[in-house]
Coordinates of C-alpha atoms and ligand atoms in Angstrom, one line a residue:
X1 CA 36.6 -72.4 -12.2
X2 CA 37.6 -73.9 -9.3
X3 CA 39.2 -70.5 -8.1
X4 CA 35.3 -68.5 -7.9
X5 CA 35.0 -67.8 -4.1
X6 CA 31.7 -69.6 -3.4
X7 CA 30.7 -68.2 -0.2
X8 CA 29.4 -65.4 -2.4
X9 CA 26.5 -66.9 -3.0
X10 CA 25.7 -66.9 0.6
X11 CA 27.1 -63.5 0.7
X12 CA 24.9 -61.4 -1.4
X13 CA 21.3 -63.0 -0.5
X14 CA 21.8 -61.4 3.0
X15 CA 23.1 -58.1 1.7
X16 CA 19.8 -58.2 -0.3
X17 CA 17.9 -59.5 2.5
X18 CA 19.0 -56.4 4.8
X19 CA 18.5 -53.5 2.3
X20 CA 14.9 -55.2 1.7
X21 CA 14.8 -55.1 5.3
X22 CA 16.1 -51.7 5.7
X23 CA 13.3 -50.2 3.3
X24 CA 10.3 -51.7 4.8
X25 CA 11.5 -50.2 8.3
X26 CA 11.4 -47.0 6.5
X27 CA 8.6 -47.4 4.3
X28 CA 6.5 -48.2 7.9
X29 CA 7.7 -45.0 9.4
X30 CA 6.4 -42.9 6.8
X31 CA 3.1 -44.5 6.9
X32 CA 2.2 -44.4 10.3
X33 CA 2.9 -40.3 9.9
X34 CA 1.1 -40.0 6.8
X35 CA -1.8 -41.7 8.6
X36 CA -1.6 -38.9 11.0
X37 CA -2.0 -35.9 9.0
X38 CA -5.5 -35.4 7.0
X39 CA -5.1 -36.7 3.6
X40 CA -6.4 -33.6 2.5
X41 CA -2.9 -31.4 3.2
X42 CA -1.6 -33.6 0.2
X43 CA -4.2 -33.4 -2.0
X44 CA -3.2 -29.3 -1.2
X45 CA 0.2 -30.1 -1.7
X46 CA -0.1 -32.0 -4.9
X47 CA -2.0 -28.6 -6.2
X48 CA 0.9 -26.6 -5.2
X49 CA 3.3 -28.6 -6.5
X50 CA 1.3 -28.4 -10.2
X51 CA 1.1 -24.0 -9.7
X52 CA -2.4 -24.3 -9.0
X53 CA -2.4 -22.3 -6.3
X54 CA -6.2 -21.5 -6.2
X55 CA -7.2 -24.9 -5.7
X56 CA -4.4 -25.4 -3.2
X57 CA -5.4 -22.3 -1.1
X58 CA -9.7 -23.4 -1.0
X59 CA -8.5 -27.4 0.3
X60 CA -6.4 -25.4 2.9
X61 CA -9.5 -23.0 3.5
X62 CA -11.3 -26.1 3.9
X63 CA -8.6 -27.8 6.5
X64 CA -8.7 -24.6 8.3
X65 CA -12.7 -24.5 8.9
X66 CA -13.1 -28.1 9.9
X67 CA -10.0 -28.3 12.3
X68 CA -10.8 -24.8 13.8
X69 CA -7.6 -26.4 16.4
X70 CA -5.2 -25.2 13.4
X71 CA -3.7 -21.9 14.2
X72 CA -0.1 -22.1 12.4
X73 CA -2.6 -22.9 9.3
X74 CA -4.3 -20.1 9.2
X75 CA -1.5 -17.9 10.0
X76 CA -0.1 -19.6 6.3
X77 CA -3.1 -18.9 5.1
X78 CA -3.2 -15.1 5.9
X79 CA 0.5 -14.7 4.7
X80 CA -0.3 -16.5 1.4
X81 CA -3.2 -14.3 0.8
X82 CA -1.2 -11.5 1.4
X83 CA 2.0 -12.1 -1.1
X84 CA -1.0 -13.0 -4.0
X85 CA -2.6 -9.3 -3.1
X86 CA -5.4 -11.3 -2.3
X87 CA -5.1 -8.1 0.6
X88 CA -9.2 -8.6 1.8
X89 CA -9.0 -12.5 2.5
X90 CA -5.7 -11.7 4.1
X91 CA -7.0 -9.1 6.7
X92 CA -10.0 -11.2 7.3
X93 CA -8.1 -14.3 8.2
X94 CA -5.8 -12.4 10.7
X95 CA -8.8 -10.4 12.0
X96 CA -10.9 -14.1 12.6
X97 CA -7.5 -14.9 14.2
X98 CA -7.4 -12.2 16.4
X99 CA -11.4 -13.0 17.4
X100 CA -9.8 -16.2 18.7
X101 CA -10.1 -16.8 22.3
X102 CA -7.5 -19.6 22.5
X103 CA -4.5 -17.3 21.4
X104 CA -1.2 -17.1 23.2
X105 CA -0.2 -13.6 23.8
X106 CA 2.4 -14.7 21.5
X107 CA 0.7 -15.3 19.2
X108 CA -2.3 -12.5 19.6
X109 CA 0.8 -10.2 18.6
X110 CA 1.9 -12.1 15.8
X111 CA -1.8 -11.9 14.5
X112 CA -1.5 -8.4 15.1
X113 CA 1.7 -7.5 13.5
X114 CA 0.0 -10.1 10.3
X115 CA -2.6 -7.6 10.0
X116 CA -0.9 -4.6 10.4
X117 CA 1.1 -5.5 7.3
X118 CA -2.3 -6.8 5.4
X119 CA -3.3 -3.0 5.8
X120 CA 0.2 -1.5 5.4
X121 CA -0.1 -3.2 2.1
X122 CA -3.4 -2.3 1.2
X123 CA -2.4 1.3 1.7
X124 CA -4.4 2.0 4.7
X125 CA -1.8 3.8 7.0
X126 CA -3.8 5.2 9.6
X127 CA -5.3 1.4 10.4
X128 CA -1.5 0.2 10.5
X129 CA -0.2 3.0 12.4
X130 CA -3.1 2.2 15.1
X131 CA -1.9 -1.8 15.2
X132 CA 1.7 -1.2 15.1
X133 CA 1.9 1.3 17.9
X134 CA 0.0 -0.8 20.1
X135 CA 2.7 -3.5 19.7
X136 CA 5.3 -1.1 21.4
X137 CA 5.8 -2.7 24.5
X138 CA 5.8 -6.6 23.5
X139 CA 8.0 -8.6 21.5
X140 CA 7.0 -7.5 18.2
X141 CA 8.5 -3.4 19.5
X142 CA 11.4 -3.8 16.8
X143 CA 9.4 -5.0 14.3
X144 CA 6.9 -3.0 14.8
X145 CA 8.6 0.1 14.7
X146 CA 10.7 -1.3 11.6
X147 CA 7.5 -1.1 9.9
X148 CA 6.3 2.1 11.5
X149 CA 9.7 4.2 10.3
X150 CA 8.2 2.7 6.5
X151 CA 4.5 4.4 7.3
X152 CA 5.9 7.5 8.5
X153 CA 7.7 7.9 5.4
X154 CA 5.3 6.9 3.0
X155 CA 3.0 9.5 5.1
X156 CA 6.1 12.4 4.9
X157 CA 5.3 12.6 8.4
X158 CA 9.4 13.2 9.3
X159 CA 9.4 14.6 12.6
X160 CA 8.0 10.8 13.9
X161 CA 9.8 9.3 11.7
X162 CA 12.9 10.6 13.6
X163 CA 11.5 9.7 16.8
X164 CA 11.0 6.4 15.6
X165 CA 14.6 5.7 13.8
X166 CA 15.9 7.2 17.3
X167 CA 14.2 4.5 19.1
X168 CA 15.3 2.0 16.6
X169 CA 18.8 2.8 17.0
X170 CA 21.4 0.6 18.3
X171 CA 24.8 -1.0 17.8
X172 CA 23.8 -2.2 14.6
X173 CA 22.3 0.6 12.8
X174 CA 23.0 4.5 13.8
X175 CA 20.1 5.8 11.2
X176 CA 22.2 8.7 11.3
X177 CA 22.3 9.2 7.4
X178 CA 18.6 8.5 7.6
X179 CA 17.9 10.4 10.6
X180 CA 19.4 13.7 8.4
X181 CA 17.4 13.1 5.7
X182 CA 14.4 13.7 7.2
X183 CA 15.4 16.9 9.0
X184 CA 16.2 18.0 5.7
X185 CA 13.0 16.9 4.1
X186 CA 11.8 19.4 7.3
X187 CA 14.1 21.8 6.5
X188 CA 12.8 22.1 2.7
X189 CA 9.3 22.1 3.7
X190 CA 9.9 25.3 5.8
X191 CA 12.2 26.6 3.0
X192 CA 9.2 26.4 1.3
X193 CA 7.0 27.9 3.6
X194 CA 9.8 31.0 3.3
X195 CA 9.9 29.8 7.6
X196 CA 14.4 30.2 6.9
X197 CA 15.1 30.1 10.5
X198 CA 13.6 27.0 11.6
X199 CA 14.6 25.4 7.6
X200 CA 18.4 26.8 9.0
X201 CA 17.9 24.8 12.6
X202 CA 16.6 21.3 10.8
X203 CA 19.8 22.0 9.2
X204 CA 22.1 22.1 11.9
X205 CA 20.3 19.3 13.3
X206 CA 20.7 17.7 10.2
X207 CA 24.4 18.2 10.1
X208 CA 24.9 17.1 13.9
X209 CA 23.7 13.7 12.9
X210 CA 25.7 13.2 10.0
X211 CA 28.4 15.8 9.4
X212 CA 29.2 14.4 5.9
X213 CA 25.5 15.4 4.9
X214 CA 26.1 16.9 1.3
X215 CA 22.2 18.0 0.8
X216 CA 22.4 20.2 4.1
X217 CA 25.1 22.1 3.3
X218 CA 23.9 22.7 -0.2
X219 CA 20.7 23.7 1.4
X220 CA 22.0 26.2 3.8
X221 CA 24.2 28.1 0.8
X222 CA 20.5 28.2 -1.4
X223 CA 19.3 29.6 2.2
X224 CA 22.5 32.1 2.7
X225 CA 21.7 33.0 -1.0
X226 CA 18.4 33.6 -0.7
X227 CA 19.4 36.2 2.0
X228 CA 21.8 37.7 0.0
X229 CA 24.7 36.6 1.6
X230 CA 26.5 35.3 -1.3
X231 CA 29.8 34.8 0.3
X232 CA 28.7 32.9 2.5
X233 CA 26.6 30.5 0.3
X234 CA 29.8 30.0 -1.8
X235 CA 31.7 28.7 1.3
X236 CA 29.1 26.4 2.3
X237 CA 28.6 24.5 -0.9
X238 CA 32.4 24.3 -1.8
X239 CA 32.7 22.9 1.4
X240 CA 30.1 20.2 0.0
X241 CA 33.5 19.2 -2.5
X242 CA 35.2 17.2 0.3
X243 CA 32.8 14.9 0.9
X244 CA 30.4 14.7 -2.2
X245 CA 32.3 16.7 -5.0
X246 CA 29.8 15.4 -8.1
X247 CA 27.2 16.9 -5.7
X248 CA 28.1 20.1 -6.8
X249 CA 26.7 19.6 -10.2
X250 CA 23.2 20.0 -8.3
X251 CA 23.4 23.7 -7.7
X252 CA 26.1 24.8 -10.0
X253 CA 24.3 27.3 -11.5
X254 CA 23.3 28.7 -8.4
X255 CA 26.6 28.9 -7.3
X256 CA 27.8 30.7 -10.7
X257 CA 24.9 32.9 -9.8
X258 CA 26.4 34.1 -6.3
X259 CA 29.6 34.8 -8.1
X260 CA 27.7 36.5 -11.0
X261 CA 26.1 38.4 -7.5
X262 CA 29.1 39.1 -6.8
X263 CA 30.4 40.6 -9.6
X264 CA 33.4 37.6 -9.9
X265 CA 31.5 35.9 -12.8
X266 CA 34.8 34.9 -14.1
X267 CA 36.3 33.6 -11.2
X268 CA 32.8 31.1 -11.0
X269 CA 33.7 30.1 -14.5
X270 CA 37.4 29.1 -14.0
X271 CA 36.3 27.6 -10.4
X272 CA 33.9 25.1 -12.2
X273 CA 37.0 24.5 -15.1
X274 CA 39.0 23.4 -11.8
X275 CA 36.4 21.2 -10.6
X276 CA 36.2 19.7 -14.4
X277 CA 39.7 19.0 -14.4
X278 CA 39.6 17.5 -11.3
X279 CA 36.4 15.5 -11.4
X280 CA 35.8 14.7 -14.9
X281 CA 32.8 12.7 -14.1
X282 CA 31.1 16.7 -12.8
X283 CA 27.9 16.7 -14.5
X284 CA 28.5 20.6 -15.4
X285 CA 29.4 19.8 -19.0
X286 CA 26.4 22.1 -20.9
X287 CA 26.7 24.8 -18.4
X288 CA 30.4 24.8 -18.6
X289 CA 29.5 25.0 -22.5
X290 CA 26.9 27.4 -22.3
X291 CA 28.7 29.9 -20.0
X292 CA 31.6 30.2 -22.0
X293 CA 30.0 30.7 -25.2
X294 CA 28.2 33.7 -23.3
X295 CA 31.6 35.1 -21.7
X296 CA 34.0 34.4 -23.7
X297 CA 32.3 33.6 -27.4
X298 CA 31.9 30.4 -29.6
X299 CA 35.6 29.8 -30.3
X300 CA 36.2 29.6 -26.7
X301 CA 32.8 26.9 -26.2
X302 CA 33.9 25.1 -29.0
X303 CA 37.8 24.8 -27.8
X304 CA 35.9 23.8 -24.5
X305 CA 33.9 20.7 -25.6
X306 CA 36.4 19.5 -27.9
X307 CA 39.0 19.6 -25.2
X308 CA 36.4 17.8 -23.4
X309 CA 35.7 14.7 -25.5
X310 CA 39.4 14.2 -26.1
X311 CA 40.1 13.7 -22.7
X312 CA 36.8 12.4 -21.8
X313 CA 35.0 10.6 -25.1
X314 CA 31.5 10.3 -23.8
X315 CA 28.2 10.1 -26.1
X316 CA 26.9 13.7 -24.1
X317 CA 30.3 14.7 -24.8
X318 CA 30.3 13.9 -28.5
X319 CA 26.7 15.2 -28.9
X320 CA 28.2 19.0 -27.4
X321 CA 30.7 18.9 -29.8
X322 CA 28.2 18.7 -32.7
X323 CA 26.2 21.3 -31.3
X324 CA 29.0 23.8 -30.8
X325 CA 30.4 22.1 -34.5
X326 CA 27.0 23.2 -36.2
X327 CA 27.4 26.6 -35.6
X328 CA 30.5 26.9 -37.2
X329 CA 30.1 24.9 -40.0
X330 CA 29.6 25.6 -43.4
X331 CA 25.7 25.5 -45.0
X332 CA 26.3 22.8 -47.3
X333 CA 27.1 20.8 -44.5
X334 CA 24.6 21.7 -42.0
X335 CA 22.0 19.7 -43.1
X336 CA 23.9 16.1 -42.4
X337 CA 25.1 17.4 -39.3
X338 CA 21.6 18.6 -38.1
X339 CA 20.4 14.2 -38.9
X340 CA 23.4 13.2 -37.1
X341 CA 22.5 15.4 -34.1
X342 CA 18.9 14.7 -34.0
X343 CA 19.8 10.9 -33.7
X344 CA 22.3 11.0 -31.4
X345 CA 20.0 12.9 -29.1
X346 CA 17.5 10.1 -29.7
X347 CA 20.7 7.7 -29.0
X348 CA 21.6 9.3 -25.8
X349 CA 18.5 10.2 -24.2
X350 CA 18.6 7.3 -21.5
X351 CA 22.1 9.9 -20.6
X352 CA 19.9 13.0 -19.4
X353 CA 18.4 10.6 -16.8
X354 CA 18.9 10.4 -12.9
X355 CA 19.3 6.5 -12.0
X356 CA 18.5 4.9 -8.4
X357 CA 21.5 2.5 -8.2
X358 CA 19.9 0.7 -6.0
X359 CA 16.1 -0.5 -8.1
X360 CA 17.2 1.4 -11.4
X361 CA 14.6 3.9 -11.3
X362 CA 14.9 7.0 -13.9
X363 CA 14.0 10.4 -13.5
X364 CA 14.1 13.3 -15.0
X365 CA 15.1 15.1 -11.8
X366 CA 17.0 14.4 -8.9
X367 CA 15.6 12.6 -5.8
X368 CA 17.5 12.0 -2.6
X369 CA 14.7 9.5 -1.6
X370 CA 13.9 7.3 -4.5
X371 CA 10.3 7.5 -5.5
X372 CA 9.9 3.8 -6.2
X373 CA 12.2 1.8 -3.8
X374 CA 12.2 4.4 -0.9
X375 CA 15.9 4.1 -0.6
X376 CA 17.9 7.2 0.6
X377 CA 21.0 9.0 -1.2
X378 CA 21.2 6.1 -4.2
X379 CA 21.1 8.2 -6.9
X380 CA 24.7 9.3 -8.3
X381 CA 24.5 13.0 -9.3
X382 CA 25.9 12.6 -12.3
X383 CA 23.1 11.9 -15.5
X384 CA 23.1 8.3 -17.4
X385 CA 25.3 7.0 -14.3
X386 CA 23.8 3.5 -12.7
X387 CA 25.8 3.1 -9.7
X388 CA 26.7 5.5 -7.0
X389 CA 30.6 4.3 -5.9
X390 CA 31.7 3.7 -9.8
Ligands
ZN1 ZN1 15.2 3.1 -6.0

């Protein structure tokens, strides 16, 4: 007993005594700035905290009308109307913003840009466009051409959307791939128009951005094929194999068809059986299948698929080999086999679908711009495949 270290008890009291100390001093300080800020911003806070977001945004309305002084407020405001889709309060907060006659220039162009993306997201284009190009010579320029390049391709209006990516270039981004795409989207719009010569020039141009560009070259071969020049054609899209080879799959029957032209419809068929054995993945598997059966007879199909799925054992794989198997089989047996087929159809029907690696968007047909996340060249060309490098 006589060992316990008394000065402890002197000790510990004045440890005590100094934490105590320590929290009033801090306890102080947050007081005198709570008594600075309207008591109001936490009641707004408190709602925000607890989801409830509509009361939180009408105490801030409120804040905002009776302290007119609060600019960065209403800015929040605007933006938070925005990401609810609450689009009309949003455009009229940055509009009452823009009425102000206190604004920095600074901040005259952020209120500007605000808007501009209020009515970008509201779909009204033409009132965007109108903001964003008068930002072109301030602060906001990038930005507001960043959002431009997005209008102009929402509007399919490609030849500004060049201009614009060509202004936006820079160290950091070439928007060279990009810049190809949309003289090929021009290119296929005069393709359309049967206009070939200036199709074949938004090619070239197409091509002198990005050299590797697999959808010009196929599009020039559909345009030598169109002429007749079926030669030609052939070169340009088996050029397409160094770069993109599963791109082939897109316009594989035309290419058999310019042999068939040709009158070297065999040599087509034992050109895509190279490819086949080279790139497995080739999504040429049913016209591989339904070109041998016509040139060469069912045996010669049915060898094919089988073949096929023992190298390859995929469901589209398996699902040929039942078709080309039904044919052959006897009638007692048909009737099982027909079931079996019509559910593994059912089973593998997600396969015959194009998908945008990048948001997973499905469609029946391929896009080169996805429809729903407006990237470019993210869907594989091969069916039921999710992601472009696998
Ligand atoms: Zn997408």
């Amino acid at each position: 007993m006589s060992d316990f270290p008394y000065w402890w008890l002197i000790v510990l009291p004045v440890f005590f005594g100094l934490g105590w100390l320590a929290a009033r001093v801090d306890i102080k300080h947050v007081l005198s700035e709570t008594r600075s800020l309207p008591a109001a911003y936490f009641k707004g806070l408190n709602f925000l905290l607890n989801g409830q977001t509509n009361q939180a945004v009408d105490v801030y309305v409120d804040i905002a009308r009776h302290h007119a002084e609060t600019v960065d407020l209403q800015f929040t405001l605007g933006h938070l109307f925005r990401r609810r889709g609450e689009l009309e309060r949003a455009i009229r907060m940055h509009q009452k913003l823009l009425e102000r006659r206190d604004l920095s220039e600074t901040q005259r162009q952020s209120a500007q840009f605000e808007l501009a993306k209020d009515f970008l997201k509201a779909g009204l284009f033409d009132r965007a466009e109108t903001l964003l190009t008068e930002l072109q010579n301030t602060d906001y320029a990038r930005r507001a051409r960043n959002e431009l390049l997005a209008v102009y391709q929402q509007e399919k209006d490609w030849q500004k959307a060049i201009e614009t990516a060509q202004q936006l270039r820079d160290e950091s981004q070439s928007y060279q791939h990009e810049i190809a795409q949309f003289h090929c989207e021009l290119a296929e719009q005069a393709f359309a128009r049967s206009q070939q010569q200036v199709a074949q020039q938004h090619l070239n141009a197409a091509l002198a951005e990005n050299r590797q560009c697999a959808r010009a070259k196929l599009l020039l071969g559909e345009i030598e094929q169109g002429c007749g020049r079926h030669q030609q054609a052939i070169d340009l899209w088996l050029d397409v194999e160094s770069q993109d080879a599963l791109a082939l799959a897109l316009i594989a029957r035309k290419l058999l068809a310019s042999y068939d032209a040709l009158g070297r419809g065999e040599e087509g068929t034992l050109l895509l059986l190279r490819l086949l054995g080279q790139y497995p993945e080739l999504d040429v598997l049913d016209l591989v299948y339904e070109r041998l059966m016509a040139q060469r007879g069912l045996d010669a199909a049915y060898e094919f698929v089988r073949e096929q799925l023992k190298a390859h054992p995929t469901m589209p794989g398996l699902r040929k080999v039942l078709e080309a198997h039904l044919l052959v089989a006897p009638d007692d047996q048909k009737y099982e086999l027909e079931i079996i087929g019509k559910l593994l159809t059912e089973a593998t029907r997600e396969q015959t679908l194009y998908y945008c690696s990048t948001c997973g968007f499905k469609a029946r047909q391929y896009f080169w711009h996805c429809p729903a996340c407006s990237e470019w060249e993210t869907y594989p060309p091969v069916r039921g495949r999710k992601n472009r490098t696998a």
